[in-house]
Short mmCIF file of C-alpha atoms in Angstrom, two decimals:
data_model
loop_
_atom_site.label_atom_id
_atom_site.label_comp_id
_atom_site.label_asym_id
_atom_site.label_seq_id
_atom_site.Cartn_x
_atom_site.Cartn_y
_atom_site.Cartn_z
CA UNK A 1 21.49 -25.13 9.08
CA UNK A 2 19.68 -21.76 9.04
CA UNK A 3 17.50 -20.46 6.21
CA UNK A 4 20.35 -18.49 4.61
CA UNK A 5 22.66 -21.52 4.58
CA UNK A 6 19.91 -23.53 2.90
CA UNK A 7 19.37 -20.80 0.30
CA UNK A 8 23.07 -20.55 -0.61
CA UNK A 9 23.49 -24.34 -0.63
CA UNK A 10 20.66 -24.70 -3.13
CA UNK A 11 21.12 -21.58 -5.28
CA UNK A 12 24.67 -20.34 -4.68
CA UNK A 13 25.99 -22.04 -7.83
CA UNK A 14 23.87 -19.68 -9.95
CA UNK A 15 25.90 -16.65 -8.81
CA UNK A 16 29.47 -16.10 -10.07
CA UNK A 17 30.75 -15.50 -6.53
CA UNK A 18 28.64 -18.24 -4.96
CA UNK A 19 26.37 -15.63 -3.38
CA UNK A 20 24.40 -12.59 -4.63
CA UNK A 21 26.59 -9.50 -4.95
CA UNK A 22 24.26 -6.60 -4.09
CA UNK A 23 26.39 -4.26 -6.21
CA UNK A 24 25.90 -6.44 -9.28
CA UNK A 25 22.71 -5.73 -11.24
CA UNK A 26 22.49 -9.22 -12.76
CA UNK A 27 22.87 -10.83 -9.33
CA UNK A 28 20.05 -8.66 -7.99
CA UNK A 29 17.77 -9.56 -10.90
CA UNK A 30 18.54 -13.25 -10.44
CA UNK A 31 17.85 -13.10 -6.71
CA UNK A 32 14.54 -11.28 -7.31
CA UNK A 33 13.53 -13.96 -9.80
CA UNK A 34 14.36 -16.80 -7.38
CA UNK A 35 12.58 -15.14 -4.46
CA UNK A 36 9.47 -14.41 -6.53
CA UNK A 37 9.21 -18.10 -7.43
CA UNK A 38 9.93 -19.23 -3.85
CA UNK A 39 7.84 -16.80 -1.84
CA UNK A 40 4.92 -16.29 -4.18
CA UNK A 41 2.52 -13.44 -3.57
CA UNK A 42 0.34 -14.28 -0.58
CA UNK A 43 -3.16 -12.84 -1.03
CA UNK A 44 -1.89 -10.33 -3.56
CA UNK A 45 -4.01 -11.26 -6.60
CA UNK A 46 -6.90 -8.84 -7.17
CA UNK A 47 -8.79 -10.07 -10.25
CA UNK A 48 -10.95 -7.57 -12.08
CA UNK A 49 -12.19 -10.13 -14.65
CA UNK A 50 -12.95 -13.83 -14.34
CA UNK A 51 -10.26 -14.57 -16.96
CA UNK A 52 -7.67 -13.82 -14.28
CA UNK A 53 -9.01 -16.65 -12.07
CA UNK A 54 -7.97 -20.26 -12.69
CA UNK A 55 -10.27 -22.00 -10.17
CA UNK A 56 -13.72 -22.53 -11.74
CA UNK A 57 -15.52 -22.45 -8.40
CA UNK A 58 -13.87 -19.14 -7.48
CA UNK A 59 -14.85 -17.84 -10.93
CA UNK A 60 -18.48 -18.64 -10.12
CA UNK A 61 -18.22 -16.84 -6.79
CA UNK A 62 -16.63 -13.85 -8.56
CA UNK A 63 -19.47 -13.72 -11.14
CA UNK A 64 -22.12 -13.75 -8.40
CA UNK A 65 -20.42 -10.96 -6.45
CA UNK A 66 -19.94 -8.83 -9.58
CA UNK A 67 -23.72 -8.94 -10.18
CA UNK A 68 -24.43 -7.32 -6.81
CA UNK A 69 -26.34 -4.14 -7.83
CA UNK A 70 -24.54 -1.81 -5.41
CA UNK A 71 -21.01 -3.10 -5.96
CA UNK A 72 -18.64 -0.11 -5.95
CA UNK A 73 -15.24 -1.78 -6.49
CA UNK A 74 -13.80 -3.62 -9.50
CA UNK A 75 -11.84 -6.20 -7.51
CA UNK A 76 -14.05 -7.53 -4.69
CA UNK A 77 -11.92 -10.68 -4.21
CA UNK A 78 -8.31 -11.20 -3.18
CA UNK A 79 -6.65 -14.56 -3.86
CA UNK A 80 -3.54 -16.38 -2.70
CA UNK A 81 -1.75 -18.42 -5.43
CA UNK A 82 -0.74 -20.93 -2.76
CA UNK A 83 -4.32 -21.40 -1.48
CA UNK A 84 -6.46 -21.88 -4.61
CA UNK A 85 -9.56 -22.91 -2.64
CA UNK A 86 -9.63 -19.80 -0.44
CA UNK A 87 -11.09 -16.45 -1.47
CA UNK A 88 -11.22 -13.29 0.62
CA UNK A 89 -13.99 -10.77 0.06
CA UNK A 90 -13.15 -7.10 0.55
CA UNK A 91 -13.91 -5.76 4.00
CA UNK A 92 -15.77 -2.87 2.37
CA UNK A 93 -18.50 -5.45 1.64
CA UNK A 94 -18.25 -7.04 5.08
CA UNK A 95 -19.93 -3.94 6.49
CA UNK A 96 -22.77 -4.11 3.93
CA UNK A 97 -25.64 -6.11 5.45
CA UNK A 98 -27.54 -6.02 2.15
CA UNK A 99 -24.56 -7.58 0.36
CA UNK A 100 -24.39 -10.40 2.93
CA UNK A 101 -28.12 -10.98 2.50
CA UNK A 102 -27.70 -10.95 -1.30
CA UNK A 103 -24.85 -13.49 -1.22
CA UNK A 104 -26.71 -15.74 1.23
CA UNK A 105 -29.67 -15.84 -1.13
CA UNK A 106 -27.61 -16.37 -4.29
CA UNK A 107 -25.37 -19.09 -2.85
CA UNK A 108 -27.85 -20.58 -0.38
CA UNK A 109 -25.42 -20.24 2.53
CA UNK A 110 -25.19 -18.53 5.91
CA UNK A 111 -22.27 -16.13 5.45
CA UNK A 112 -20.97 -15.16 8.86
CA UNK A 113 -20.06 -11.43 9.00
CA UNK A 114 -16.95 -12.34 11.01
CA UNK A 115 -15.86 -15.85 10.07
CA UNK A 116 -17.17 -16.14 6.50
CA UNK A 117 -18.42 -19.53 5.27
CA UNK A 118 -17.71 -22.67 3.26
CA UNK A 119 -19.36 -22.99 -0.14
CA UNK A 120 -18.89 -25.48 -2.96
CA UNK A 121 -15.48 -26.51 -1.66
CA UNK A 122 -14.36 -22.88 -1.31
CA UNK A 123 -13.40 -21.23 1.96
CA UNK A 124 -14.87 -17.72 1.88
CA UNK A 125 -13.23 -15.24 4.24
CA UNK A 126 -13.01 -11.50 4.72
CA UNK A 127 -9.86 -9.46 4.16
CA UNK A 128 -7.86 -7.08 2.01
CA UNK A 129 -4.68 -9.12 1.56
CA UNK A 130 -1.66 -7.05 0.57
CA UNK A 131 -3.77 -4.04 -0.42
CA UNK A 132 -5.02 -3.55 3.11
CA UNK A 133 -1.73 -2.84 4.84
CA UNK A 134 -1.48 -6.39 6.23
CA UNK A 135 -0.02 -8.43 3.38
CA UNK A 136 3.48 -8.87 1.99
CA UNK A 137 3.15 -5.81 -0.22
CA UNK A 138 1.66 -3.46 2.34
CA UNK A 139 4.11 -0.57 2.30
CA UNK A 140 2.78 1.08 -0.85
CA UNK A 141 -0.75 1.11 0.51
CA UNK A 142 0.55 2.29 3.87
CA UNK A 143 2.19 5.24 2.14
CA UNK A 144 -1.03 6.02 0.30
CA UNK A 145 -2.92 6.20 3.60
CA UNK A 146 -0.20 8.34 5.16
CA UNK A 147 -0.27 10.72 2.22
CA UNK A 148 -4.05 11.01 2.47
CA UNK A 149 -3.69 11.83 6.18
CA UNK A 150 -1.15 14.55 5.39
CA UNK A 151 -3.36 16.05 2.68
CA UNK A 152 -6.40 16.02 4.97
CA UNK A 153 -4.37 17.80 7.65
CA UNK A 154 -3.26 20.32 5.03
CA UNK A 155 -6.90 20.88 4.05
CA UNK A 156 -8.00 21.34 7.66
CA UNK A 157 -5.12 23.39 9.07
CA UNK A 158 -2.71 24.35 6.30
CA UNK A 159 1.02 23.84 6.85
CA UNK A 160 3.53 26.16 8.48
CA UNK A 161 6.57 26.01 10.73
CA UNK A 162 4.28 25.86 13.77
CA UNK A 163 2.56 22.60 12.72
CA UNK A 164 5.08 21.11 10.30
CA UNK A 165 6.08 18.38 12.75
CA UNK A 166 2.51 17.01 12.72
CA UNK A 167 2.94 15.82 9.13
CA UNK A 168 4.40 12.43 8.23
CA UNK A 169 5.93 13.80 5.00
CA UNK A 170 6.16 17.57 5.62
CA UNK A 171 8.57 18.42 2.79
CA UNK A 172 6.59 16.38 0.28
CA UNK A 173 3.34 17.97 1.46
CA UNK A 174 4.82 21.46 1.05
CA UNK A 175 6.01 20.61 -2.46
CA UNK A 176 2.56 19.32 -3.45
CA UNK A 177 0.78 22.32 -1.93
CA UNK A 178 3.02 24.78 -3.81
CA UNK A 179 2.73 22.98 -7.15
CA UNK A 180 -1.07 22.64 -6.99
CA UNK A 181 -1.84 25.82 -5.04
CA UNK A 182 -3.42 23.93 -2.15
CA UNK A 183 -4.37 25.91 0.92
CA UNK A 184 -6.50 25.41 3.98
CA UNK A 185 -10.10 24.73 2.91
CA UNK A 186 -9.67 25.19 -0.86
CA UNK A 187 -9.68 21.53 -1.93
CA UNK A 188 -11.11 18.07 -1.28
CA UNK A 189 -9.22 14.78 -0.96
CA UNK A 190 -10.80 11.79 -2.74
CA UNK A 191 -9.21 8.39 -1.95
CA UNK A 192 -9.45 6.13 -5.02
CA UNK A 193 -6.70 3.53 -4.63
CA UNK A 194 -9.07 0.78 -3.45
CA UNK A 195 -10.78 0.79 -6.86
CA UNK A 196 -7.68 -0.81 -8.40
CA UNK A 197 -8.82 0.07 -11.93
CA UNK A 198 -8.01 -2.49 -14.62
CA UNK A 199 -5.35 -1.87 -17.29
CA UNK A 200 -5.76 -4.59 -19.92
CA UNK A 201 -3.61 -4.98 -23.02
CA UNK A 202 -5.08 -3.89 -26.34
CA UNK A 203 -3.70 -4.25 -29.84
CA UNK A 204 -3.44 -1.63 -32.57
CA UNK A 205 -1.48 -1.21 -35.79
CA UNK A 206 1.40 0.15 -33.72
CA UNK A 207 1.50 -2.99 -31.59
CA UNK A 208 0.33 -3.80 -28.05
CA UNK A 209 -0.72 -0.96 -25.76
CA UNK A 210 -2.03 -0.64 -22.23
CA UNK A 211 -5.65 0.45 -22.20
CA UNK A 212 -7.33 2.27 -19.33
CA UNK A 213 -10.72 1.28 -17.96
CA UNK A 214 -11.67 4.85 -17.03
CA UNK A 215 -10.95 6.33 -20.45
CA UNK A 216 -7.80 8.23 -19.51
CA UNK A 217 -4.57 7.13 -17.89
CA UNK A 218 -4.87 9.77 -15.17
CA UNK A 219 -8.38 8.75 -14.09
CA UNK A 220 -7.40 5.07 -14.07
CA UNK A 221 -4.03 5.36 -12.35
CA UNK A 222 -5.10 7.79 -9.64
CA UNK A 223 -4.80 6.67 -6.03
CA UNK A 224 -5.72 10.08 -4.65
CA UNK A 225 -7.71 12.70 -6.55
CA UNK A 226 -7.51 16.33 -5.44
CA UNK A 227 -10.59 18.38 -6.31
CA UNK A 228 -9.70 22.06 -6.11
CA UNK A 229 -12.91 23.97 -6.77
CA UNK A 230 -13.78 21.76 -9.73
CA UNK A 231 -10.26 21.31 -11.08
CA UNK A 232 -9.01 17.78 -10.54
CA UNK A 233 -5.44 16.65 -9.99
CA UNK A 234 -4.63 12.96 -10.09
CA UNK A 235 -1.93 11.51 -7.83
CA UNK A 236 -0.41 8.06 -8.24
CA UNK A 237 1.19 7.01 -4.94
CA UNK A 238 4.28 4.76 -5.07
CA UNK A 239 6.51 3.41 -2.32
CA UNK A 240 9.96 1.83 -2.62
CA UNK A 241 12.52 1.38 -5.38
CA UNK A 242 11.15 -1.43 -7.58
CA UNK A 243 7.63 -0.61 -8.76
CA UNK A 244 5.20 -1.68 -11.48
CA UNK A 245 3.77 0.39 -14.33
CA UNK A 246 1.31 -2.25 -15.51
CA UNK A 247 0.18 -5.76 -14.59
CA UNK A 248 -2.16 -7.14 -17.25
CA UNK A 249 -3.85 -10.49 -17.69
CA UNK A 250 -2.75 -12.49 -20.75
CA UNK A 251 -4.56 -15.84 -20.52
CA UNK A 252 -6.42 -15.11 -23.77
CA UNK A 253 -3.41 -13.53 -25.47
CA UNK A 254 -0.94 -16.31 -24.60
CA UNK A 255 -3.37 -19.19 -23.92
CA UNK A 256 -2.16 -22.39 -22.27
CA UNK A 257 -3.73 -24.46 -25.05
CA UNK A 258 -1.51 -22.87 -27.69
CA UNK A 259 1.58 -23.03 -25.48
CA UNK A 260 0.97 -26.76 -24.91
CA UNK A 261 0.72 -27.22 -28.69
CA UNK A 262 4.17 -25.66 -29.00
CA UNK A 263 3.38 -22.39 -30.75
CA UNK A 264 1.34 -19.22 -30.20
CA UNK A 265 -0.91 -18.84 -33.23
CA UNK A 266 -3.44 -16.09 -32.42
CA UNK A 267 -2.58 -12.70 -33.91
CA UNK A 268 -2.47 -10.78 -30.61
CA UNK A 269 -0.17 -13.30 -28.97
CA UNK A 270 2.17 -13.35 -31.97
CA UNK A 271 2.21 -9.54 -31.99
CA UNK A 272 3.14 -9.40 -28.30
CA UNK A 273 6.04 -11.86 -28.69
CA UNK A 274 7.27 -10.16 -31.88
CA UNK A 275 7.33 -6.78 -30.15
CA UNK A 276 10.21 -7.95 -27.93
CA UNK A 277 11.70 -10.41 -30.40
CA UNK A 278 10.77 -13.38 -28.20
CA UNK A 279 11.15 -16.62 -30.14
CA UNK A 280 7.72 -18.25 -30.30
CA UNK A 281 8.75 -21.90 -29.96
CA UNK A 282 11.39 -21.24 -27.29
CA UNK A 283 8.80 -19.28 -25.32
CA UNK A 284 6.49 -22.31 -25.31
CA UNK A 285 9.33 -24.66 -24.34
CA UNK A 286 10.04 -22.60 -21.21
CA UNK A 287 6.72 -23.75 -19.79
CA UNK A 288 6.29 -27.12 -21.50
CA UNK A 289 9.78 -28.33 -20.52
CA UNK A 290 9.77 -26.93 -16.98
CA UNK A 291 11.55 -27.86 -14.69
CA UNK A 292 13.95 -29.97 -16.75
CA UNK A 293 15.19 -27.42 -19.30
CA UNK A 294 17.88 -24.76 -18.80
CA UNK A 295 17.88 -21.84 -21.25
CA UNK A 296 20.83 -19.88 -19.86
CA UNK A 297 22.93 -20.60 -22.95
CA UNK A 298 20.37 -19.08 -25.34
CA UNK A 299 19.62 -16.02 -23.21
CA UNK A 300 20.92 -12.68 -24.42
CA UNK A 301 20.25 -9.65 -26.59
CA UNK A 302 17.24 -9.86 -28.89
CA UNK A 303 17.78 -9.17 -32.59
CA UNK A 304 14.25 -9.23 -34.05
CA UNK A 305 12.42 -6.80 -31.80
CA UNK A 306 10.47 -3.68 -32.84
CA UNK A 307 11.78 -0.67 -30.92
CA UNK A 308 8.83 1.48 -32.06
CA UNK A 309 6.27 -1.04 -30.76
CA UNK A 310 8.17 -1.49 -27.52
CA UNK A 311 8.19 2.27 -27.04
CA UNK A 312 4.45 2.48 -27.76
CA UNK A 313 3.76 -0.19 -25.13
CA UNK A 314 5.95 1.42 -22.48
CA UNK A 315 4.67 4.90 -23.24
CA UNK A 316 1.07 3.72 -22.93
CA UNK A 317 1.90 1.88 -19.70
CA UNK A 318 3.41 4.98 -18.09
CA UNK A 319 0.51 7.14 -19.23
CA UNK A 320 0.28 10.90 -18.76
CA UNK A 321 -1.80 13.65 -17.20
CA UNK A 322 -1.13 12.79 -13.56
CA UNK A 323 1.41 13.36 -10.79
CA UNK A 324 3.65 10.59 -9.53
CA UNK A 325 4.21 10.82 -5.77
CA UNK A 326 6.89 8.45 -4.52
CA UNK A 327 8.48 7.83 -1.14
CA UNK A 328 10.79 5.21 0.31
CA UNK A 329 13.94 3.88 -1.28
CA UNK A 330 16.63 6.43 -2.01
CA UNK A 331 14.48 9.55 -2.34
CA UNK A 332 11.01 11.05 -2.59
CA UNK A 333 9.59 12.22 -5.88
CA UNK A 334 6.77 14.50 -6.96
CA UNK A 335 6.64 14.88 -10.71
CA UNK A 336 4.08 15.80 -13.31
CA UNK A 337 3.88 12.96 -15.82
CA UNK A 338 3.15 14.71 -19.13
CA UNK A 339 3.88 13.83 -22.76
CA UNK A 340 7.41 15.28 -22.62
CA UNK A 341 8.24 13.19 -19.53
CA UNK A 342 6.76 10.05 -21.08
CA UNK A 343 8.64 10.54 -24.37
CA UNK A 344 11.96 10.63 -22.53
CA UNK A 345 11.06 7.82 -20.13
CA UNK A 346 10.09 5.53 -23.03
CA UNK A 347 13.18 6.24 -25.16
CA UNK A 348 14.38 2.70 -24.56
CA UNK A 349 17.38 0.54 -25.40
CA UNK A 350 17.45 -2.84 -27.15
CA UNK A 351 15.95 -5.68 -25.09
CA UNK A 352 17.75 -8.60 -23.47
CA UNK A 353 15.65 -11.76 -23.20
CA UNK A 354 15.92 -14.29 -20.39
CA UNK A 355 14.03 -17.49 -21.20
CA UNK A 356 13.37 -19.21 -17.89
CA UNK A 357 14.10 -15.95 -16.09
CA UNK A 358 17.53 -14.64 -15.16
CA UNK A 359 18.57 -18.10 -13.92
CA UNK A 360 17.44 -19.83 -17.12
CA UNK A 361 15.30 -22.55 -15.54
CA UNK A 362 12.26 -20.80 -14.09
CA UNK A 363 8.68 -20.88 -15.35
CA UNK A 364 8.85 -17.35 -16.73
CA UNK A 365 10.31 -15.15 -19.45
CA UNK A 366 11.97 -11.84 -18.50
CA UNK A 367 12.95 -8.98 -20.78
CA UNK A 368 15.19 -6.15 -19.59
CA UNK A 369 15.97 -2.76 -21.15
CA UNK A 370 16.36 0.83 -20.01
CA UNK A 371 15.75 4.47 -20.82
CA UNK A 372 17.37 7.69 -19.57
CA UNK A 373 14.82 7.66 -16.73
CA UNK A 374 14.19 4.04 -15.76
CA UNK A 375 15.48 0.49 -15.78
CA UNK A 376 12.68 -1.82 -16.92
CA UNK A 377 11.98 -5.52 -16.49
CA UNK A 378 9.08 -7.17 -18.30
CA UNK A 379 8.15 -10.54 -16.84
CA UNK A 380 5.65 -13.00 -18.25
CA UNK A 381 4.65 -15.63 -15.70
CA UNK A 382 1.89 -17.25 -13.68
CA UNK A 383 0.85 -15.24 -10.62
CA UNK A 384 -1.47 -17.90 -9.25
CA UNK A 385 1.00 -20.66 -8.45
CA UNK A 386 0.45 -22.56 -11.69
CA UNK A 387 2.69 -23.26 -14.66
CA UNK A 388 1.35 -21.41 -17.68
CA UNK A 389 1.54 -17.59 -17.72
CA UNK A 390 -1.37 -15.47 -16.54
CA UNK A 391 0.14 -11.95 -16.50
CA UNK A 392 2.63 -9.62 -18.08
CA UNK A 393 4.19 -7.13 -15.67
CA UNK A 394 6.38 -4.12 -16.30
CA UNK A 395 8.56 -3.48 -13.25
CA UNK A 396 10.85 -0.45 -13.10
CA UNK A 397 13.40 1.31 -10.96
CA UNK A 398 14.20 5.02 -11.22
CA UNK A 399 17.76 5.86 -12.25
#
């Protein structure tokens, strides 16, 4: 029996036809949910705070690294939810002999610049995981590097019919150069994607919002900054059809201790659930009763949501003041994300709630809705292989 036969034998009953119909949106959502739970996200967790780390020993390692005086990145570690006792340190630090000396002194180890080391039950290695073009989510970062290469070639030589075939994305490069007035030698290219700036949730009178660590959405979301004689343009590079607007830690907002007690009681957690009309006690049961419960019969349209608070959250998550540059999937896209764009993109429909995910028996809660611009899926789940939720993610596909 091959891997596909095994998949359909185990999960085929969940689909009306006995298999996923790729023309059916609900089938696609269900398949994505199943695959996310099965495959996990190998070395794709990039914590920017210790609250996003469940292993106490890895937390200690993270704290020590964050105290390194010359640290230039917010997420020096990459973790695999299926290997909780392994941590990879960014290769940007592997080349820093002073960092290696610092870590050796702080941890009292001999950190090998090639093979890493063992410390306190933790296997310390070097690597970039999925952000370095080698993991399971490498295409987006590959596109970012390709776009940087095209922009550098534009800066050095310009673009014309005579050299157009040297560019990976010639039409996209021409569109960017025309919109921003970029010509040979009149701008600089600043790669910023490796910073992976944090976007935590905050709470205001208008409900939950995505906050930006660099003060503005544009400066936080930028993967590539163009400096044209002092004027800066911020580019957010995206690859593929299904993408993510925000991915925020929630272990303090929806703490496991409150979920285990059967009800979220802190004001921020209650506000987050109420925004989507998620029933508090049913939410807790999804995780407390896993894997025995099936919530498919209670899944459906929410009736107690706040559309204004949902819109505020989505609008803040999209942000404004930058350019979205997208390739892969059905088409390329180069658009200025301003307040008018964000208003339309966040003009959303009523939510549909899936306790236990689309299939009704997963360790997650999904919420779907759409706007004239996008189809959205909020998912609240654990990204580190555990049971209780650690993150809220807003995935989207362009219509």
